[in-house]
mmCIF file with all atom_site columns, C-alpha atoms and ligand atoms in Angstrom:
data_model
loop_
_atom_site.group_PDB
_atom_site.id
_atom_site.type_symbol
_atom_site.label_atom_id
_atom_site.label_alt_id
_atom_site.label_comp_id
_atom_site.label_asym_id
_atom_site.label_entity_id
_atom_site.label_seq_id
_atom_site.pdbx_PDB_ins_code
_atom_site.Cartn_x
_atom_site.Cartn_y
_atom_site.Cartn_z
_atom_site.occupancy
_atom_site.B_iso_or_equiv
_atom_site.pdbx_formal_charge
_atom_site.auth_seq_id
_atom_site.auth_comp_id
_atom_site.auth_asym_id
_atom_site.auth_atom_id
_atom_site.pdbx_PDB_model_num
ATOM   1   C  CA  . UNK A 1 1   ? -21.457 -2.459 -23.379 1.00 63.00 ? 1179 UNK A CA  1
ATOM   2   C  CA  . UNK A 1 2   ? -18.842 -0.136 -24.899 1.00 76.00 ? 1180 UNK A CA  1
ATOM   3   C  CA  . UNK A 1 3   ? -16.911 2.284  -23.373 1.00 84.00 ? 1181 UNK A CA  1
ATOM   4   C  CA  . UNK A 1 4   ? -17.984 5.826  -25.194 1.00 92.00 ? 1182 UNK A CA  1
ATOM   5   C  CA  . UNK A 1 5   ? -16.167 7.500  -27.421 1.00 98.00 ? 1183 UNK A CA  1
ATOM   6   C  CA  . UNK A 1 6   ? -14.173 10.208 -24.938 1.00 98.00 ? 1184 UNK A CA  1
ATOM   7   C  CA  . UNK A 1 7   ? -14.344 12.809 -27.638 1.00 98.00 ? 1185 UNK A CA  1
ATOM   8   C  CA  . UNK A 1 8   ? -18.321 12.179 -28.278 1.00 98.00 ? 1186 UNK A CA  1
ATOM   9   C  CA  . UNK A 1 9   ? -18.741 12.327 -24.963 1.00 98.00 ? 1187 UNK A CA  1
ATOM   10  C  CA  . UNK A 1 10  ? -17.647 16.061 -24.723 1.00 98.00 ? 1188 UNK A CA  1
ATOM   11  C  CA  . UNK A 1 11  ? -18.629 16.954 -27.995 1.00 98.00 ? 1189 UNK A CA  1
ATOM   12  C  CA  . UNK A 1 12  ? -22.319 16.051 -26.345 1.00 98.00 ? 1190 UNK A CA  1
ATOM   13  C  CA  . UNK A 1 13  ? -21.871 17.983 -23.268 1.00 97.00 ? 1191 UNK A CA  1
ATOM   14  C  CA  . UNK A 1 14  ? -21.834 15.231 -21.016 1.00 97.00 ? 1192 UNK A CA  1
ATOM   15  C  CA  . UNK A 1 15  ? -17.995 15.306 -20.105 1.00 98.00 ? 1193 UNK A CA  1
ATOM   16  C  CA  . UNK A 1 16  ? -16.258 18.423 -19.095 1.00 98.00 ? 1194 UNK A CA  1
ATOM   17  C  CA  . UNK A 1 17  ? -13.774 20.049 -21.262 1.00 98.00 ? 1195 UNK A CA  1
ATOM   18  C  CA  . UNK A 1 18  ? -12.434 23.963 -21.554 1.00 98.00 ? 1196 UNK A CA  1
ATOM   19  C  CA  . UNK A 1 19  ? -14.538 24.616 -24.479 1.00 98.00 ? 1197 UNK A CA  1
ATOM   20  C  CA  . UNK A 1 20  ? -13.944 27.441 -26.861 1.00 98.00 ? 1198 UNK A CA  1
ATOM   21  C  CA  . UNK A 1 21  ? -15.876 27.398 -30.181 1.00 98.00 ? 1199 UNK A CA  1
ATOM   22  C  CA  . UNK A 1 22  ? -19.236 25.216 -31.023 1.00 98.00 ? 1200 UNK A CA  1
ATOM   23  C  CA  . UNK A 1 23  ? -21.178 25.402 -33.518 1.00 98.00 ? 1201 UNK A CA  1
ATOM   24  C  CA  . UNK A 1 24  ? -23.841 22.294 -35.433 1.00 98.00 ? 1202 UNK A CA  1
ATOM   25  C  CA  . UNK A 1 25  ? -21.081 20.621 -36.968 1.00 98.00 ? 1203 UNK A CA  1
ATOM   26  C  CA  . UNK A 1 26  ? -17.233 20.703 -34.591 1.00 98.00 ? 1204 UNK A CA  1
ATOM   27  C  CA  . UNK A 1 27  ? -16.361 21.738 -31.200 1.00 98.00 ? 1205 UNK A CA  1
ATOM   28  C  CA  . UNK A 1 28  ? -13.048 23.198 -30.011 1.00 99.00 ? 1206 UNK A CA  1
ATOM   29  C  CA  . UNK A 1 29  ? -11.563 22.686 -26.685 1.00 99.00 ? 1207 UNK A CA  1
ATOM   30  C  CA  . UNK A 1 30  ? -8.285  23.227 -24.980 1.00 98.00 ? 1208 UNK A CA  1
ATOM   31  C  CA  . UNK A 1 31  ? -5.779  19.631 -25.101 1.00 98.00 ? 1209 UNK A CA  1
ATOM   32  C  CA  . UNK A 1 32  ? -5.750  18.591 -21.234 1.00 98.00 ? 1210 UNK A CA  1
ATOM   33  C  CA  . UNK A 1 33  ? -1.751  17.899 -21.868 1.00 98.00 ? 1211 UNK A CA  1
ATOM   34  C  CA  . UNK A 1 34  ? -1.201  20.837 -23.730 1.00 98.00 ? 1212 UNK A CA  1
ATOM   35  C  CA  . UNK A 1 35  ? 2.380   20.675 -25.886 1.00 96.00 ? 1213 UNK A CA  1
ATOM   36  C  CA  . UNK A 1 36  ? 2.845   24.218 -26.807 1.00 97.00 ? 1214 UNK A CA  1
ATOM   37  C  CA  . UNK A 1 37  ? 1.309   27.584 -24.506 1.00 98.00 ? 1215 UNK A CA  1
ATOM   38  C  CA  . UNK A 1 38  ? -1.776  27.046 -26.727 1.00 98.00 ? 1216 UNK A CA  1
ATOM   39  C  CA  . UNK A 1 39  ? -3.047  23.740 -27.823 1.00 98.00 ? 1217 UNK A CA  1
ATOM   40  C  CA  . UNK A 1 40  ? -6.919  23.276 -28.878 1.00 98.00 ? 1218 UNK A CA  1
ATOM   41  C  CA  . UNK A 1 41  ? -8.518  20.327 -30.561 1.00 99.00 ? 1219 UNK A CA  1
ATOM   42  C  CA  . UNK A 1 42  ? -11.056 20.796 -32.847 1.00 99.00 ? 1220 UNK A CA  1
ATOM   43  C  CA  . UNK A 1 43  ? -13.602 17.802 -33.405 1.00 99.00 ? 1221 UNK A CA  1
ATOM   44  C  CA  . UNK A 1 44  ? -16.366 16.871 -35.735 1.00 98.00 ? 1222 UNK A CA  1
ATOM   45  C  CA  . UNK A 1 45  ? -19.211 16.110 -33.674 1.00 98.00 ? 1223 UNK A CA  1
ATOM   46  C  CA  . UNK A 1 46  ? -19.813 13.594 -35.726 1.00 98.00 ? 1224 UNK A CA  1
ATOM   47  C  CA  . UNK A 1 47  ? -17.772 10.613 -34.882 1.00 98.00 ? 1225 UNK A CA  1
ATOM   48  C  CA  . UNK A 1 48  ? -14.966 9.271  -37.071 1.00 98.00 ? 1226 UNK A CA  1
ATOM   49  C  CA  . UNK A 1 49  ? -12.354 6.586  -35.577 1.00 98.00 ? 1227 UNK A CA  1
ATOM   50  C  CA  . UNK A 1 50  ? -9.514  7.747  -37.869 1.00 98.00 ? 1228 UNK A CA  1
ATOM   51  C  CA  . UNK A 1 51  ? -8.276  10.242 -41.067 1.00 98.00 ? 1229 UNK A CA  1
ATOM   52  C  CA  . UNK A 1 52  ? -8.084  5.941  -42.760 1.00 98.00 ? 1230 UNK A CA  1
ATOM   53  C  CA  . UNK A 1 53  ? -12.137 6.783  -42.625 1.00 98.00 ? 1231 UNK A CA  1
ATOM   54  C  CA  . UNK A 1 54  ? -12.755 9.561  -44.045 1.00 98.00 ? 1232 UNK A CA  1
ATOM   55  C  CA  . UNK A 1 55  ? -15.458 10.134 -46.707 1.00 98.00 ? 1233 UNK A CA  1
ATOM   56  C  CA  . UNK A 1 56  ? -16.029 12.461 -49.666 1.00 98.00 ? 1234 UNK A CA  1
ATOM   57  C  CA  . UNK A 1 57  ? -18.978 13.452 -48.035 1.00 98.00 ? 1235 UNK A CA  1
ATOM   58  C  CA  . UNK A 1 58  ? -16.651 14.836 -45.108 1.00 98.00 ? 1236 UNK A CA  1
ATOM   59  C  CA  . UNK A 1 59  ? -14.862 17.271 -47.532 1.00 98.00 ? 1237 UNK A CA  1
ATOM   60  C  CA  . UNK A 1 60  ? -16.469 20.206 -46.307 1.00 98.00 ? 1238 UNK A CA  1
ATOM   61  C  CA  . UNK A 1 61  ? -16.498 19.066 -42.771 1.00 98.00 ? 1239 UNK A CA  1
ATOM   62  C  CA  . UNK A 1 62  ? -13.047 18.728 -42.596 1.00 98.00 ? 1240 UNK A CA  1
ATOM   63  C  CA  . UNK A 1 63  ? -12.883 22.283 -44.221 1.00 98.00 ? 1241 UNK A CA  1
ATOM   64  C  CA  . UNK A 1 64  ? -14.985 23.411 -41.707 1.00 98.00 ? 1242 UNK A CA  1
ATOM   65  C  CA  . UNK A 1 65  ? -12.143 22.429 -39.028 1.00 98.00 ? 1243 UNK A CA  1
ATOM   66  C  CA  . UNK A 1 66  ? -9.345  24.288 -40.475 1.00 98.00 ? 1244 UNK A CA  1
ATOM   67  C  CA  . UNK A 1 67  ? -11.245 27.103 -41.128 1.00 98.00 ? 1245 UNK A CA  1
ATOM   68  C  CA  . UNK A 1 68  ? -12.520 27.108 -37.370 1.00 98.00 ? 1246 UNK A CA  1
ATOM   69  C  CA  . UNK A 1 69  ? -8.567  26.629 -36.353 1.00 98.00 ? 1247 UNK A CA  1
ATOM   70  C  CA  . UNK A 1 70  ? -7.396  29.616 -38.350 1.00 98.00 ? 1248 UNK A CA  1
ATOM   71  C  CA  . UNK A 1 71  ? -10.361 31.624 -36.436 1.00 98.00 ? 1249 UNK A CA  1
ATOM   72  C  CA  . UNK A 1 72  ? -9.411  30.075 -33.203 1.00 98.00 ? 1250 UNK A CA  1
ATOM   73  C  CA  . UNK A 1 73  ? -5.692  30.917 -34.266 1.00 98.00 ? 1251 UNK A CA  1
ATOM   74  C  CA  . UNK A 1 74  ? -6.762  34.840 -34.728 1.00 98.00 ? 1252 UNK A CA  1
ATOM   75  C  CA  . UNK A 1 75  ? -9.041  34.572 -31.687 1.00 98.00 ? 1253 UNK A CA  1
ATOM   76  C  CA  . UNK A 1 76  ? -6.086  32.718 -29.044 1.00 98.00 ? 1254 UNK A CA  1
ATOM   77  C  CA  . UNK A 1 77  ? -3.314  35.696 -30.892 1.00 98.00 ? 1255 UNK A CA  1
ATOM   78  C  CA  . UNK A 1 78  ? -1.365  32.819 -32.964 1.00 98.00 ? 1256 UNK A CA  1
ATOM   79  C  CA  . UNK A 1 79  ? -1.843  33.985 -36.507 1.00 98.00 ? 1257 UNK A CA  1
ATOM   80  C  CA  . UNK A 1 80  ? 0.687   36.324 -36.733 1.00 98.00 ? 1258 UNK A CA  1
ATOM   81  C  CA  . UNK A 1 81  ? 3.525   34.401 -34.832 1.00 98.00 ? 1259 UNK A CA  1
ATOM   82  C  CA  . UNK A 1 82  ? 2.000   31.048 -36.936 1.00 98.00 ? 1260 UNK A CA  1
ATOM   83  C  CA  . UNK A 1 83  ? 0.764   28.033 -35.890 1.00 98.00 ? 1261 UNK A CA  1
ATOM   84  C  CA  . UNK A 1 84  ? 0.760   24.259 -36.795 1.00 97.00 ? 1262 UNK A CA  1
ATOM   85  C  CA  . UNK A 1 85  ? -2.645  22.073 -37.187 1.00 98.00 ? 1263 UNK A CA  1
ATOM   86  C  CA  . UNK A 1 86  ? -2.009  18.439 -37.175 1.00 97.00 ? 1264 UNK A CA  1
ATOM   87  C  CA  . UNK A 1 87  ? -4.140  14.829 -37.317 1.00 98.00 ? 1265 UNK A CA  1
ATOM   88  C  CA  . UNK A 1 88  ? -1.817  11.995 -36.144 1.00 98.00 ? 1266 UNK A CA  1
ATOM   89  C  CA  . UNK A 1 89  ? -3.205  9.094  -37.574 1.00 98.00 ? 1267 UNK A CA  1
ATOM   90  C  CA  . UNK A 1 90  ? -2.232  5.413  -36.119 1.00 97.00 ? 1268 UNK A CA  1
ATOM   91  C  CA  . UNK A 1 91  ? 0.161   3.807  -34.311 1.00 96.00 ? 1269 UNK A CA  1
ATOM   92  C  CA  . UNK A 1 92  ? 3.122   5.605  -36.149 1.00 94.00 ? 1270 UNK A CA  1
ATOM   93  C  CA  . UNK A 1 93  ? 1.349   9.030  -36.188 1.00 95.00 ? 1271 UNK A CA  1
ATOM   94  C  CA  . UNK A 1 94  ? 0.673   8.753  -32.322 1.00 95.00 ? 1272 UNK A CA  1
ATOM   95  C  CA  . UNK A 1 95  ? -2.950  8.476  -32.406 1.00 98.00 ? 1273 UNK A CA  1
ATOM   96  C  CA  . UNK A 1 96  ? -4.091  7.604  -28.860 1.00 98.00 ? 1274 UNK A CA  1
ATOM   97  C  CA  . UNK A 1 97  ? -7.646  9.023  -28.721 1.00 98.00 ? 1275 UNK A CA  1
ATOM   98  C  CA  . UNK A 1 98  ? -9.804  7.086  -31.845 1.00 98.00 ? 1276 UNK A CA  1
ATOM   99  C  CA  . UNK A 1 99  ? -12.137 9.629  -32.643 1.00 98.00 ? 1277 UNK A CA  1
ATOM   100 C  CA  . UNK A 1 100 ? -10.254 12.470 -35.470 1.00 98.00 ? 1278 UNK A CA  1
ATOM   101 C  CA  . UNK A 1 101 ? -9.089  15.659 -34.043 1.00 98.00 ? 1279 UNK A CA  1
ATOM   102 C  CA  . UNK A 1 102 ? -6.999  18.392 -35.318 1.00 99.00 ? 1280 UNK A CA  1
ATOM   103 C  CA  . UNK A 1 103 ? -4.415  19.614 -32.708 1.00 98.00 ? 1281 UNK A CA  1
ATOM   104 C  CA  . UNK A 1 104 ? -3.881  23.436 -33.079 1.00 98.00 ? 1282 UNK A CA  1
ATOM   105 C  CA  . UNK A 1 105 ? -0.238  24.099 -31.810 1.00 98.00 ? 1283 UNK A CA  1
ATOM   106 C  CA  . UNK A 1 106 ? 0.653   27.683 -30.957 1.00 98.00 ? 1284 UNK A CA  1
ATOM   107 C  CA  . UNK A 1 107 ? 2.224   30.105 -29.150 1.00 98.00 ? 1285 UNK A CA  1
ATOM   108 C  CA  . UNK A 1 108 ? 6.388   29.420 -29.574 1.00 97.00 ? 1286 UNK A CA  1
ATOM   109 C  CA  . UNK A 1 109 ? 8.530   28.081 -31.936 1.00 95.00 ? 1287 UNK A CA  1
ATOM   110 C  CA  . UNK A 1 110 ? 8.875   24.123 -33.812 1.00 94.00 ? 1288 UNK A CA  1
ATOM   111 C  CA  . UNK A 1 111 ? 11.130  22.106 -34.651 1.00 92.00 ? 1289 UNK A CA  1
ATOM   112 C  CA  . UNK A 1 112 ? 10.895  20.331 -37.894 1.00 93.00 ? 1290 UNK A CA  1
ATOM   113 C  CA  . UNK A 1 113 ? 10.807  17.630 -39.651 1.00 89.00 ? 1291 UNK A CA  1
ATOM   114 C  CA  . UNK A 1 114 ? 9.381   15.189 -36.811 1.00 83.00 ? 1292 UNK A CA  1
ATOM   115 C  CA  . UNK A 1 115 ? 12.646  13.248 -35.628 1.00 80.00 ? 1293 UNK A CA  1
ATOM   116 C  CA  . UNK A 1 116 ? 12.058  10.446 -33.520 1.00 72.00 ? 1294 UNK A CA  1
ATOM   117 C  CA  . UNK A 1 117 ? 11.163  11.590 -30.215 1.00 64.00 ? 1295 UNK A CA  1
ATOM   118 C  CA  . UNK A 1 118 ? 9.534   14.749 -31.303 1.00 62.00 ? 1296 UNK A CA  1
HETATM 119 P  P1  . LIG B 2 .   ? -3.623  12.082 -30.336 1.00 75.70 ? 510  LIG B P1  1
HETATM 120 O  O1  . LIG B 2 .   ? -2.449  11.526 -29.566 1.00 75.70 ? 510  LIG B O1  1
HETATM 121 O  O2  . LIG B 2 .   ? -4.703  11.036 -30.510 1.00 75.70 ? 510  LIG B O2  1
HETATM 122 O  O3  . LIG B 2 .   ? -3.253  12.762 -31.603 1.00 75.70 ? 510  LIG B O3  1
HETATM 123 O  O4  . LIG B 2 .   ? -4.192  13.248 -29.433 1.00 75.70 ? 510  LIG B O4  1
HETATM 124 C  C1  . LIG B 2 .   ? -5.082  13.052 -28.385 1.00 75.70 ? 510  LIG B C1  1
HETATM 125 C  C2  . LIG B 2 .   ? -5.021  14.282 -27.534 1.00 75.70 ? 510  LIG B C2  1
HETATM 126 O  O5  . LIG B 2 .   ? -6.129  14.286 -26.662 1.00 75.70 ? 510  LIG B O5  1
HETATM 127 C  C3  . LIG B 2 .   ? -3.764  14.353 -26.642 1.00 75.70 ? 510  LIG B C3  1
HETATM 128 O  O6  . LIG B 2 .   ? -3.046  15.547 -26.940 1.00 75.70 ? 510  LIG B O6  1
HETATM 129 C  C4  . LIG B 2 .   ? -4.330  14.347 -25.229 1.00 75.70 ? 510  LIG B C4  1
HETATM 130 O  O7  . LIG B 2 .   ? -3.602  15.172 -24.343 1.00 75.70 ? 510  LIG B O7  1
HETATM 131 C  C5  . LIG B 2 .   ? -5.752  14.821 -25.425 1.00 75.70 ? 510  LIG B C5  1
HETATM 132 N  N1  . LIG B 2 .   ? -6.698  14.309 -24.452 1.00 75.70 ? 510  LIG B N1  1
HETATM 133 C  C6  . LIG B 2 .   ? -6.813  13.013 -24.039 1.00 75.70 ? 510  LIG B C6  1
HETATM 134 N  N2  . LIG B 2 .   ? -7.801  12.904 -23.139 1.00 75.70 ? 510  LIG B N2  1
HETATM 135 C  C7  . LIG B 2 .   ? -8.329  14.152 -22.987 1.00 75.70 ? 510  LIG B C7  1
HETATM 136 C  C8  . LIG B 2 .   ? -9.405  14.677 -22.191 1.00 75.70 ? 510  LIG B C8  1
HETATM 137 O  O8  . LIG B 2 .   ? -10.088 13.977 -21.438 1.00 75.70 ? 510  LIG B O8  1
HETATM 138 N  N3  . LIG B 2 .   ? -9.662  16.007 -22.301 1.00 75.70 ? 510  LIG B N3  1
HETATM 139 C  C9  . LIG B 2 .   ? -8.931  16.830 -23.123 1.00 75.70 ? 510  LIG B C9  1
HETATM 140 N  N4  . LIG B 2 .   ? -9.257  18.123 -23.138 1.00 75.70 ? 510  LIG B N4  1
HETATM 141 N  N5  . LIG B 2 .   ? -7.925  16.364 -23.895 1.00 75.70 ? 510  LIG B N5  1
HETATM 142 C  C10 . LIG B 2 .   ? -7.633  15.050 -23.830 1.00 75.70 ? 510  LIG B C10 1
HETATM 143 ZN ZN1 . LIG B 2 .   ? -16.431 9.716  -31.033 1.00 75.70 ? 511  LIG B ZN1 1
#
């Protein structure tokens, strides 16, 4: 059998996570490694491996998560210092975890661009 999808699996309740929004269509959750004082993922409960497999049909889903990560950014007190919301995608975008989440990073100050390492 294969393993389940970690991310379906608390999306459906049946692993534990610090949740913080749900509604029908995403849930939001603190990042158990957080890299910044706050760091949430927010999901699609539906499950898709990586941003390679997106859809037009998941336009408005994946609307849906940005809009819930500027809410969670008001709700967590991000939005005026700002915030970052990222997908890594792949082996070069650190993907580890194959089911898409955007990372909401908040709560000091990033570097930028990326350099190795970072
Ligand atoms: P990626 O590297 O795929 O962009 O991000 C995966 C994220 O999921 C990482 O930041 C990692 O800390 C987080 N993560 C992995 N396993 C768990 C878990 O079981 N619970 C929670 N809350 N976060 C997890
Ligand atoms: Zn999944």
């Amino acid at each position: 059998m294969n393993k389940p999808c970690l991310f379906c699996e608390i999306a459906a309740g049946r692993m534990e996570a610090d949740v913080l929004h749900q509604d029908d269509h995403v849930v939001a959750f603190r990042d158990i490694h957080p890299q910044t004082p706050t760091h949430v993922l927010v999901i699609p409960r539906k499950h898709i491996t990586s941003m390679l497999d997106i859809e037009p049909v998941d336009a408005e889903l994946l609307g849906h998560m940005h809009v819930t990560a500027r809410d969670l950014a008001k709700r967590l007190g991000i939005a005026e210092s700002g915030y970052r919301s990222v997908f890594n995608c792949g082996r070069d975008g650190g993907q580890t975890v194959w089911h898409i989440h955007l990372h909401l990073l908040g709560g000091r100050s990033m570097g930028w661009p990326p350099w190795p390492g970072n």
